[in-house]
Amino acid sequence: MPATKLGQVEAEGVVRRVLDRLYLAGGIAGAACIVGIALLIIAQIVGRLIDVNLPGSDDLTAWLVAASAFFALAYTFRHGGHIRVTLVVERLHGVPRRVLEIACLATATFFVGWLAAGLVDLVRDSWRWNDVAQGLLPIPMWIPQSTAALGACLLLVALVDDLVASLRGGSVSYLASRAAASPDDTA
């Protein structure tokens, strides 16, 4: 194998490992938010038993719920955990299926890119206007909003990752994960 080709393969391996770790970090962050929710609920229960009020815990819980959902989007997508309507795609084979998969990935990439851009713009506006939460905790709104923006951007990277892989003739991650999980399922 020529040295340039070998260097390209090594670089692709490094990029693949970095991206996979990035997706895993998003999944872990989402899971950590769920643990945070559980800890807040336990603290509220214990607080009620000993007659101690935890102001702002409802606000924190709501922000953690949103953060847990957005942080885990890319990891869940890459592992085939999202619900996909495959009524048409699973009936196709060969080039028509590949073309439809690429069209679906391109469409999803466009809309998630739009969402990510809107969320980043929202965070930037909240930062610029010094927007503060209206609940019991006067937290700058850009902090909880940034979790949604970061999660959407991470999902955008995952979609572009699969779109590029598909355009290069490779397999998309969510189908590879699904095939590895259940070898009997060929859809």
Coordinates of N, CA and C in Angstrom, one line a residue:
M1 N 0.9 -1.2 0.0 CA 0.0 0.0 0.0 C 0.9 1.2 0.0
P2 N 0.7 2.2 -0.9 CA 1.5 3.4 -1.0 C 1.4 4.2 0.3
A3 N 2.4 4.9 0.6 CA 2.5 5.7 1.9 C 1.4 6.7 2.0
T4 N 1.0 7.4 0.9 CA -0.1 8.3 1.0 C -1.4 7.7 1.3
K5 N -1.7 6.5 0.7 CA -2.9 5.8 1.0 C -2.9 5.3 2.4
L6 N -1.8 4.8 2.9 CA -1.7 4.4 4.3 C -1.9 5.5 5.3
G7 N -1.4 6.7 5.0 CA -1.6 7.9 5.8 C -3.1 8.3 5.8
Q8 N -3.7 8.2 4.7 CA -5.1 8.5 4.6 C -6.0 7.6 5.4
V9 N -5.6 6.3 5.4 CA -6.4 5.3 6.1 C -6.2 5.5 7.6
E10 N -4.9 5.8 8.0 CA -4.7 6.2 9.4 C -5.4 7.4 9.9
A11 N -5.5 8.4 9.0 CA -6.2 9.7 9.4 C -7.7 9.4 9.5
E12 N -8.2 8.6 8.6 CA -9.6 8.2 8.7 C -9.9 7.4 10.0
G13 N -9.0 6.6 10.4 CA -9.1 5.8 11.6 C -9.2 6.8 12.9
V14 N -8.3 7.8 12.8 CA -8.2 8.7 13.9 C -9.5 9.6 14.0
V15 N -10.0 10.0 12.8 CA -11.2 10.8 12.8 C -12.4 9.9 13.3
R16 N -12.4 8.7 12.8 CA -13.5 7.7 13.3 C -13.5 7.6 14.8
R17 N -12.3 7.4 15.4 CA -12.2 7.2 16.8 C -12.7 8.5 17.6
V18 N -12.3 9.7 17.0 CA -12.6 11.0 17.7 C -14.1 11.2 17.6
L19 N -14.7 10.9 16.4 CA -16.2 11.1 16.3 C -16.9 10.1 17.2
D20 N -16.5 8.8 17.2 CA -17.2 7.8 18.1 C -17.1 8.2 19.5
R21 N -16.0 8.8 19.9 CA -15.8 9.2 21.3 C -16.7 10.4 21.6
L22 N -16.8 11.3 20.6 CA -17.7 12.5 20.8 C -19.1 12.0 20.9
Y23 N -19.6 11.1 20.1 CA -21.0 10.6 20.2 C -21.2 9.9 21.6
L24 N -20.2 9.1 22.0 CA -20.3 8.5 23.3 C -20.3 9.5 24.5
A25 N -19.5 10.6 24.3 CA -19.5 11.6 25.4 C -20.9 12.3 25.4
G26 N -21.6 12.5 24.3 CA -23.0 13.0 24.3 C -23.9 12.0 25.0
G27 N -23.8 10.7 24.7 CA -24.6 9.7 25.4 C -24.4 9.7 26.9
I28 N -23.1 9.8 27.3 CA -22.8 9.8 28.7 C -23.3 11.1 29.4
A29 N -23.2 12.3 28.7 CA -23.8 13.5 29.2 C -25.3 13.4 29.4
G30 N -26.0 12.8 28.4 CA -27.4 12.6 28.6 C -27.7 11.7 29.8
A31 N -27.0 10.6 29.9 CA -27.2 9.7 31.1 C -26.9 10.4 32.4
A32 N -25.9 11.3 32.4 CA -25.5 12.0 33.6 C -26.7 13.0 34.0
C33 N -27.3 13.5 33.0 CA -28.5 14.4 33.3 C -29.6 13.6 33.9
I34 N -29.8 12.4 33.4 CA -30.9 11.6 34.0 C -30.5 11.2 35.4
V35 N -29.3 10.9 35.7 CA -28.9 10.7 37.1 C -29.1 12.0 37.9
G36 N -28.8 13.1 37.4 CA -29.0 14.4 38.1 C -30.5 14.6 38.4
I37 N -31.4 14.2 37.5 CA -32.8 14.3 37.7 C -33.2 13.4 38.9
A38 N -32.7 12.2 38.9 CA -33.0 11.2 40.0 C -32.5 11.8 41.3
L39 N -31.3 12.3 41.3 CA -30.8 12.9 42.6 C -31.6 14.1 43.0
L40 N -32.0 14.9 42.1 CA -32.9 16.1 42.5 C -34.2 15.6 43.1
I41 N -34.8 14.5 42.5 CA -36.1 14.0 43.0 C -35.9 13.4 44.4
I42 N -34.8 12.7 44.6 CA -34.5 12.1 45.9 C -34.3 13.3 46.9
A43 N -33.6 14.3 46.5 CA -33.3 15.4 47.4 C -34.7 16.1 47.8
Q44 N -35.6 16.2 46.8 CA -36.9 16.8 47.1 C -37.7 15.9 48.1
I45 N -37.6 14.6 47.9 CA -38.3 13.7 48.8 C -37.8 13.8 50.2
V46 N -36.5 13.8 50.3 CA -35.8 13.9 51.6 C -36.1 15.2 52.2
G47 N -36.1 16.3 51.4 CA -36.3 17.6 51.9 C -37.7 17.7 52.5
R48 N -38.7 17.1 51.8 CA -40.1 17.2 52.3 C -40.2 16.4 53.6
L49 N -39.5 15.3 53.8 CA -39.5 14.6 55.0 C -38.9 15.3 56.2
I50 N -37.9 16.1 55.9 CA -37.3 16.9 57.0 C -37.7 18.3 57.0
D51 N -38.7 18.6 56.3 CA -39.3 20.0 56.2 C -38.4 21.0 55.7
V52 N -37.6 20.7 54.6 CA -36.7 21.6 54.0 C -37.1 21.8 52.5
N53 N -37.3 23.0 52.1 CA -37.7 23.3 50.7 C -36.4 23.5 49.8
L54 N -36.4 22.9 48.6 CA -35.3 23.1 47.7 C -35.8 24.0 46.6
P55 N -35.6 25.4 46.7 CA -36.1 26.3 45.7 C -35.3 26.1 44.4
G56 N -36.1 26.1 43.3 CA -35.5 26.0 42.0 C -35.3 24.6 41.5
S57 N -35.6 23.6 42.3 CA -35.3 22.3 41.9 C -36.2 21.9 40.7
D58 N -37.4 22.4 40.6 CA -38.3 22.2 39.4 C -37.6 22.7 38.2
D59 N -37.0 23.9 38.3 CA -36.4 24.5 37.1 C -35.2 23.7 36.7
L60 N -34.4 23.3 37.6 CA -33.2 22.4 37.3 C -33.7 21.1 36.7
T61 N -34.7 20.5 37.2 CA -35.2 19.3 36.6 C -35.6 19.4 35.2
A62 N -36.4 20.5 34.9 CA -36.8 20.8 33.6 C -35.7 20.9 32.6
W63 N -34.6 21.7 33.0 CA -33.5 21.9 32.2 C -32.7 20.6 32.0
L64 N -32.6 19.8 33.0 CA -31.9 18.5 32.9 C -32.7 17.5 31.9
V65 N -34.0 17.6 32.0 CA -34.8 16.8 31.0 C -34.5 17.1 29.6
A66 N -34.5 18.4 29.3 CA -34.2 18.9 28.0 C -32.7 18.5 27.6
A67 N -31.8 18.7 28.5 CA -30.4 18.4 28.2 C -30.2 16.9 28.0
S68 N -30.9 16.1 28.8 CA -30.7 14.6 28.6 C -31.2 14.2 27.2
A69 N -32.3 14.8 26.8 CA -32.8 14.4 25.4 C -31.9 14.9 24.3
F70 N -31.4 16.1 24.4 CA -30.6 16.6 23.3 C -29.2 16.0 23.3
F71 N -28.6 15.9 24.4 CA -27.2 15.3 24.5 C -27.2 13.9 23.9
A72 N -28.2 13.1 24.1 CA -28.1 11.7 23.7 C -28.6 11.5 22.3
L73 N -29.0 12.5 21.5 CA -29.5 12.3 20.2 C -28.5 11.7 19.2
A74 N -27.3 12.2 19.2 CA -26.3 11.6 18.2 C -26.0 10.2 18.6
Y75 N -25.7 9.9 19.8 CA -25.4 8.6 20.3 C -26.5 7.6 19.9
T76 N -27.7 8.0 20.2 CA -28.9 7.1 19.9 C -29.1 6.9 18.4
F77 N -28.9 8.0 17.6 CA -28.9 7.9 16.2 C -27.9 6.9 15.7
R78 N -26.7 7.0 16.1 CA -25.6 6.2 15.6 C -25.8 4.7 16.0
H79 N -26.5 4.5 17.0 CA -26.7 3.1 17.5 C -28.1 2.5 17.1
G80 N -28.8 3.2 16.2 CA -30.1 2.7 15.7 C -31.2 2.8 16.7
G81 N -31.1 3.6 17.7 CA -32.1 3.7 18.7 C -33.3 4.6 18.4
H82 N -33.2 5.4 17.3 CA -34.3 6.3 17.0 C -35.4 5.5 16.2
I83 N -36.6 5.8 16.4 CA -37.7 5.2 15.6 C -37.6 5.7 14.2
R84 N -37.5 4.8 13.3 CA -37.5 5.1 11.8 C -38.6 4.4 11.1
V85 N -39.3 5.1 10.3 CA -40.4 4.6 9.5 C -39.7 4.1 8.2
T86 N -39.7 2.7 8.1 CA -38.9 2.1 7.0 C -39.9 1.4 6.0
L87 N -41.1 1.8 6.0 CA -42.1 1.0 5.2 C -41.7 1.0 3.7
V88 N -41.1 2.1 3.2 CA -40.7 2.1 1.8 C -39.2 1.6 1.6
V89 N -38.4 2.1 2.5 CA -36.9 1.8 2.4 C -36.7 0.3 2.5
E90 N -37.3 -0.4 3.4 CA -37.0 -1.8 3.5 C -37.5 -2.7 2.4
R91 N -38.4 -2.2 1.5 CA -38.9 -2.9 0.4 C -37.9 -2.7 -0.8
L92 N -37.0 -1.8 -0.8 CA -36.1 -1.5 -1.9 C -34.8 -2.2 -1.6
H93 N -34.1 -2.4 -2.7 CA -32.8 -3.1 -2.7 C -31.9 -2.4 -3.7
G94 N -30.6 -2.5 -3.5 CA -29.6 -2.0 -4.5 C -29.6 -0.5 -4.6
V95 N -29.5 0.0 -5.8 CA -29.3 1.4 -6.1 C -30.5 2.2 -5.6
P96 N -31.8 1.8 -5.9 CA -32.9 2.6 -5.4 C -32.9 2.8 -3.9
R97 N -32.6 1.7 -3.2 CA -32.5 1.9 -1.7 C -31.4 2.8 -1.3
R98 N -30.3 2.7 -1.9 CA -29.1 3.6 -1.6 C -29.5 5.1 -1.9
V99 N -30.2 5.3 -3.0 CA -30.6 6.7 -3.4 C -31.6 7.2 -2.3
L100 N -32.5 6.4 -1.9 CA -33.5 6.8 -1.0 C -32.9 7.1 0.4
E101 N -32.0 6.2 0.8 CA -31.3 6.5 2.1 C -30.5 7.8 2.1
I102 N -29.8 8.0 0.9 CA -29.1 9.3 0.8 C -30.0 10.5 0.8
A103 N -31.1 10.4 0.1 CA -32.1 11.5 0.1 C -32.7 11.7 1.5
C104 N -33.0 10.6 2.3 CA -33.5 10.8 3.6 C -32.4 11.4 4.5
L105 N -31.1 11.0 4.4 CA -30.1 11.5 5.2 C -29.8 13.0 4.9
A106 N -29.9 13.3 3.6 CA -29.7 14.7 3.2 C -30.8 15.6 3.7
T107 N -32.0 15.1 3.7 CA -33.2 15.9 4.2 C -33.1 16.1 5.7
A108 N -32.7 15.0 6.4 CA -32.6 15.1 7.8 C -31.4 16.1 8.2
T109 N -30.3 16.0 7.4 CA -29.2 16.9 7.7 C -29.6 18.3 7.5
F110 N -30.4 18.6 6.4 CA -30.8 20.0 6.2 C -31.7 20.5 7.4
F111 N -32.7 19.7 7.8 CA -33.6 20.2 8.9 C -32.9 20.2 10.2
V112 N -32.0 19.3 10.5 CA -31.3 19.3 11.8 C -30.3 20.5 11.8
G113 N -29.7 20.8 10.6 CA -28.8 21.9 10.5 C -29.5 23.2 10.7
W114 N -30.7 23.3 10.2 CA -31.6 24.5 10.4 C -31.9 24.6 11.9
L115 N -32.3 23.5 12.6 CA -32.6 23.5 14.0 C -31.3 23.9 14.8
A116 N -30.2 23.3 14.5 CA -29.0 23.6 15.2 C -28.6 25.1 15.0
A117 N -28.7 25.6 13.8 CA -28.5 27.1 13.6 C -29.4 28.0 14.4
G118 N -30.7 27.6 14.4 CA -31.6 28.4 15.2 C -31.4 28.3 16.7
L119 N -31.0 27.1 17.2 CA -30.6 27.0 18.6 C -29.4 27.8 19.0
V120 N -28.4 27.7 18.1 CA -27.1 28.5 18.4 C -27.5 30.0 18.4
D121 N -28.3 30.4 17.4 CA -28.7 31.8 17.4 C -29.5 32.2 18.7
L122 N -30.3 31.3 19.2 CA -31.1 31.6 20.4 C -30.1 31.8 21.6
V123 N -29.1 30.9 21.7 CA -28.1 31.0 22.7 C -27.3 32.3 22.6
R124 N -26.9 32.6 21.4 CA -26.2 33.9 21.2 C -27.0 35.1 21.6
D125 N -28.3 35.1 21.2 CA -29.2 36.2 21.6 C -29.4 36.3 23.1
S126 N -29.6 35.1 23.8 CA -29.7 35.1 25.2 C -28.5 35.7 25.9
W127 N -27.3 35.3 25.4 CA -26.0 35.8 25.9 C -25.9 37.3 25.7
R128 N -26.3 37.8 24.5 CA -26.1 39.2 24.2 C -27.1 40.1 25.0
W129 N -28.3 39.6 25.2 CA -29.3 40.3 25.9 C -29.3 40.1 27.4
N130 N -28.4 39.3 27.9 CA -28.4 38.9 29.3 C -29.7 38.4 29.8
D131 N -30.3 37.5 29.1 CA -31.6 37.0 29.4 C -31.4 36.0 30.6
V132 N -32.3 36.2 31.6 CA -32.2 35.4 32.9 C -33.5 34.7 33.0
A133 N -33.4 33.5 33.6 CA -34.6 32.6 33.8 C -35.6 33.3 34.7
Q134 N -36.9 33.1 34.4 CA -38.0 33.7 35.2 C -38.4 32.9 36.4
G135 N -37.8 31.7 36.6 CA -38.1 30.9 37.8 C -37.5 31.4 39.1
L136 N -37.4 30.5 40.0 CA -36.8 30.8 41.3 C -35.2 31.0 41.2
L137 N -34.6 30.3 40.2 CA -33.2 30.5 40.1 C -32.9 31.4 39.0
P138 N -32.2 32.5 39.3 CA -31.9 33.5 38.2 C -30.7 33.1 37.4
I139 N -30.8 32.0 36.7 CA -29.7 31.5 35.9 C -29.7 32.1 34.5
P140 N -28.6 32.6 34.0 CA -28.6 33.1 32.6 C -29.1 32.0 31.7
M141 N -30.1 32.4 30.8 CA -30.8 31.4 30.0 C -29.8 30.7 28.9
W142 N -28.7 31.4 28.6 CA -27.8 30.7 27.6 C -27.3 29.4 28.1
I143 N -27.2 29.3 29.4 CA -26.6 28.0 30.0 C -27.5 26.8 29.7
P144 N -28.8 26.8 30.1 CA -29.6 25.6 29.8 C -29.8 25.5 28.3
Q145 N -29.9 26.7 27.6 CA -30.2 26.6 26.1 C -29.0 26.1 25.4
S146 N -27.8 26.2 25.9 CA -26.6 25.7 25.2 C -26.6 24.2 25.1
T147 N -27.2 23.6 26.1 CA -27.3 22.1 26.0 C -28.1 21.6 24.8
A148 N -29.2 22.3 24.5 CA -29.9 21.9 23.4 C -29.2 22.2 22.1
A149 N -28.5 23.4 22.0 CA -27.7 23.7 20.8 C -26.6 22.8 20.6
L150 N -25.9 22.4 21.7 CA -24.8 21.5 21.6 C -25.3 20.1 21.1
G151 N -26.4 19.6 21.7 CA -26.9 18.3 21.3 C -27.3 18.3 19.9
A152 N -28.0 19.4 19.4 CA -28.4 19.5 18.0 C -27.2 19.5 17.1
C153 N -26.2 20.2 17.4 CA -24.9 20.3 16.6 C -24.3 18.9 16.6
L154 N -24.3 18.2 17.7 CA -23.7 16.9 17.7 C -24.5 15.9 16.8
L155 N -25.8 16.0 16.8 CA -26.7 15.2 15.9 C -26.4 15.6 14.5
L156 N -26.2 16.9 14.2 CA -25.8 17.3 12.8 C -24.5 16.7 12.4
V157 N -23.5 16.6 13.2 CA -22.3 16.0 12.9 C -22.5 14.5 12.6
A158 N -23.3 13.8 13.4 CA -23.6 12.4 13.2 C -24.3 12.2 11.9
L159 N -25.3 13.0 11.5 CA -26.0 12.9 10.2 C -25.0 13.1 9.1
V160 N -24.2 14.1 9.2 CA -23.2 14.4 8.1 C -22.2 13.2 8.0
D161 N -21.8 12.7 9.1 CA -21.0 11.5 9.2 C -21.6 10.3 8.4
D162 N -22.9 10.0 8.6 CA -23.5 8.9 7.9 C -23.8 9.3 6.5
L163 N -24.1 10.6 6.2 CA -24.4 11.0 4.8 C -23.1 10.8 4.0
V164 N -22.0 11.2 4.5 CA -20.7 11.1 3.8 C -20.3 9.6 3.6
A165 N -20.5 8.8 4.6 CA -20.3 7.4 4.5 C -21.2 6.8 3.4
S166 N -22.4 7.2 3.4 CA -23.3 6.6 2.4 C -23.0 7.1 1.0
L167 N -22.6 8.3 0.9 CA -22.2 8.9 -0.5 C -20.9 8.2 -1.0
R168 N -20.1 7.7 0.0 CA -18.8 7.0 -0.4 C -19.1 5.5 -0.6
G169 N -20.3 5.1 -0.5 CA -20.6 3.7 -0.7 C -20.6 2.8 0.5
G170 N -20.4 3.4 1.6 CA -20.3 2.7 2.9 C -21.7 2.4 3.5
S171 N -21.7 1.8 4.6 CA -22.9 1.5 5.3 C -23.2 2.6 6.3
V172 N -24.5 2.9 6.5 CA -24.9 3.8 7.5 C -24.8 3.2 8.9
S173 N -24.5 4.0 9.9 CA -24.3 3.4 11.3 C -25.5 2.8 11.9
Y174 N -26.7 3.4 11.7 CA -27.8 2.8 12.4 C -28.2 1.5 11.8
L175 N -28.0 1.2 10.5 CA -28.3 -0.1 10.0 C -27.2 -1.1 10.4
A176 N -26.0 -0.7 10.5 CA -24.9 -1.6 10.9 C -25.1 -2.0 12.4
S177 N -25.5 -1.0 13.2 CA -25.8 -1.3 14.6 C -26.9 -2.3 14.8
R178 N -27.9 -2.0 14.0 CA -29.1 -2.9 14.0 C -28.8 -4.3 13.5
A179 N -28.0 -4.4 12.5 CA -27.6 -5.8 12.0 C -26.7 -6.5 13.0
A180 N -25.9 -5.8 13.7 CA -25.0 -6.4 14.7 C -25.8 -6.8 15.9
A181 N -26.9 -6.1 16.2 CA -27.7 -6.4 17.4 C -28.6 -7.6 17.1
S182 N -29.1 -7.7 15.9 CA -30.0 -8.8 15.6 C -29.7 -9.3 14.2
P183 N -28.8 -10.3 14.0 CA -28.4 -10.8 12.7 C -29.5 -11.4 11.9
D184 N -30.6 -11.7 12.5 CA -31.8 -12.3 11.7 C -32.6 -11.3 11.0
D185 N -32.4 -10.0 11.4 CA -33.2 -8.9 10.8 C -32.4 -8.3 9.7
T186 N -32.9 -8.3 8.5 CA -32.1 -7.9 7.3 C -32.6 -6.5 6.9
A187 N -33.6 -5.9 7.5 CA -34.1 -4.6 7.1 C -33.2 -3.5 7.4

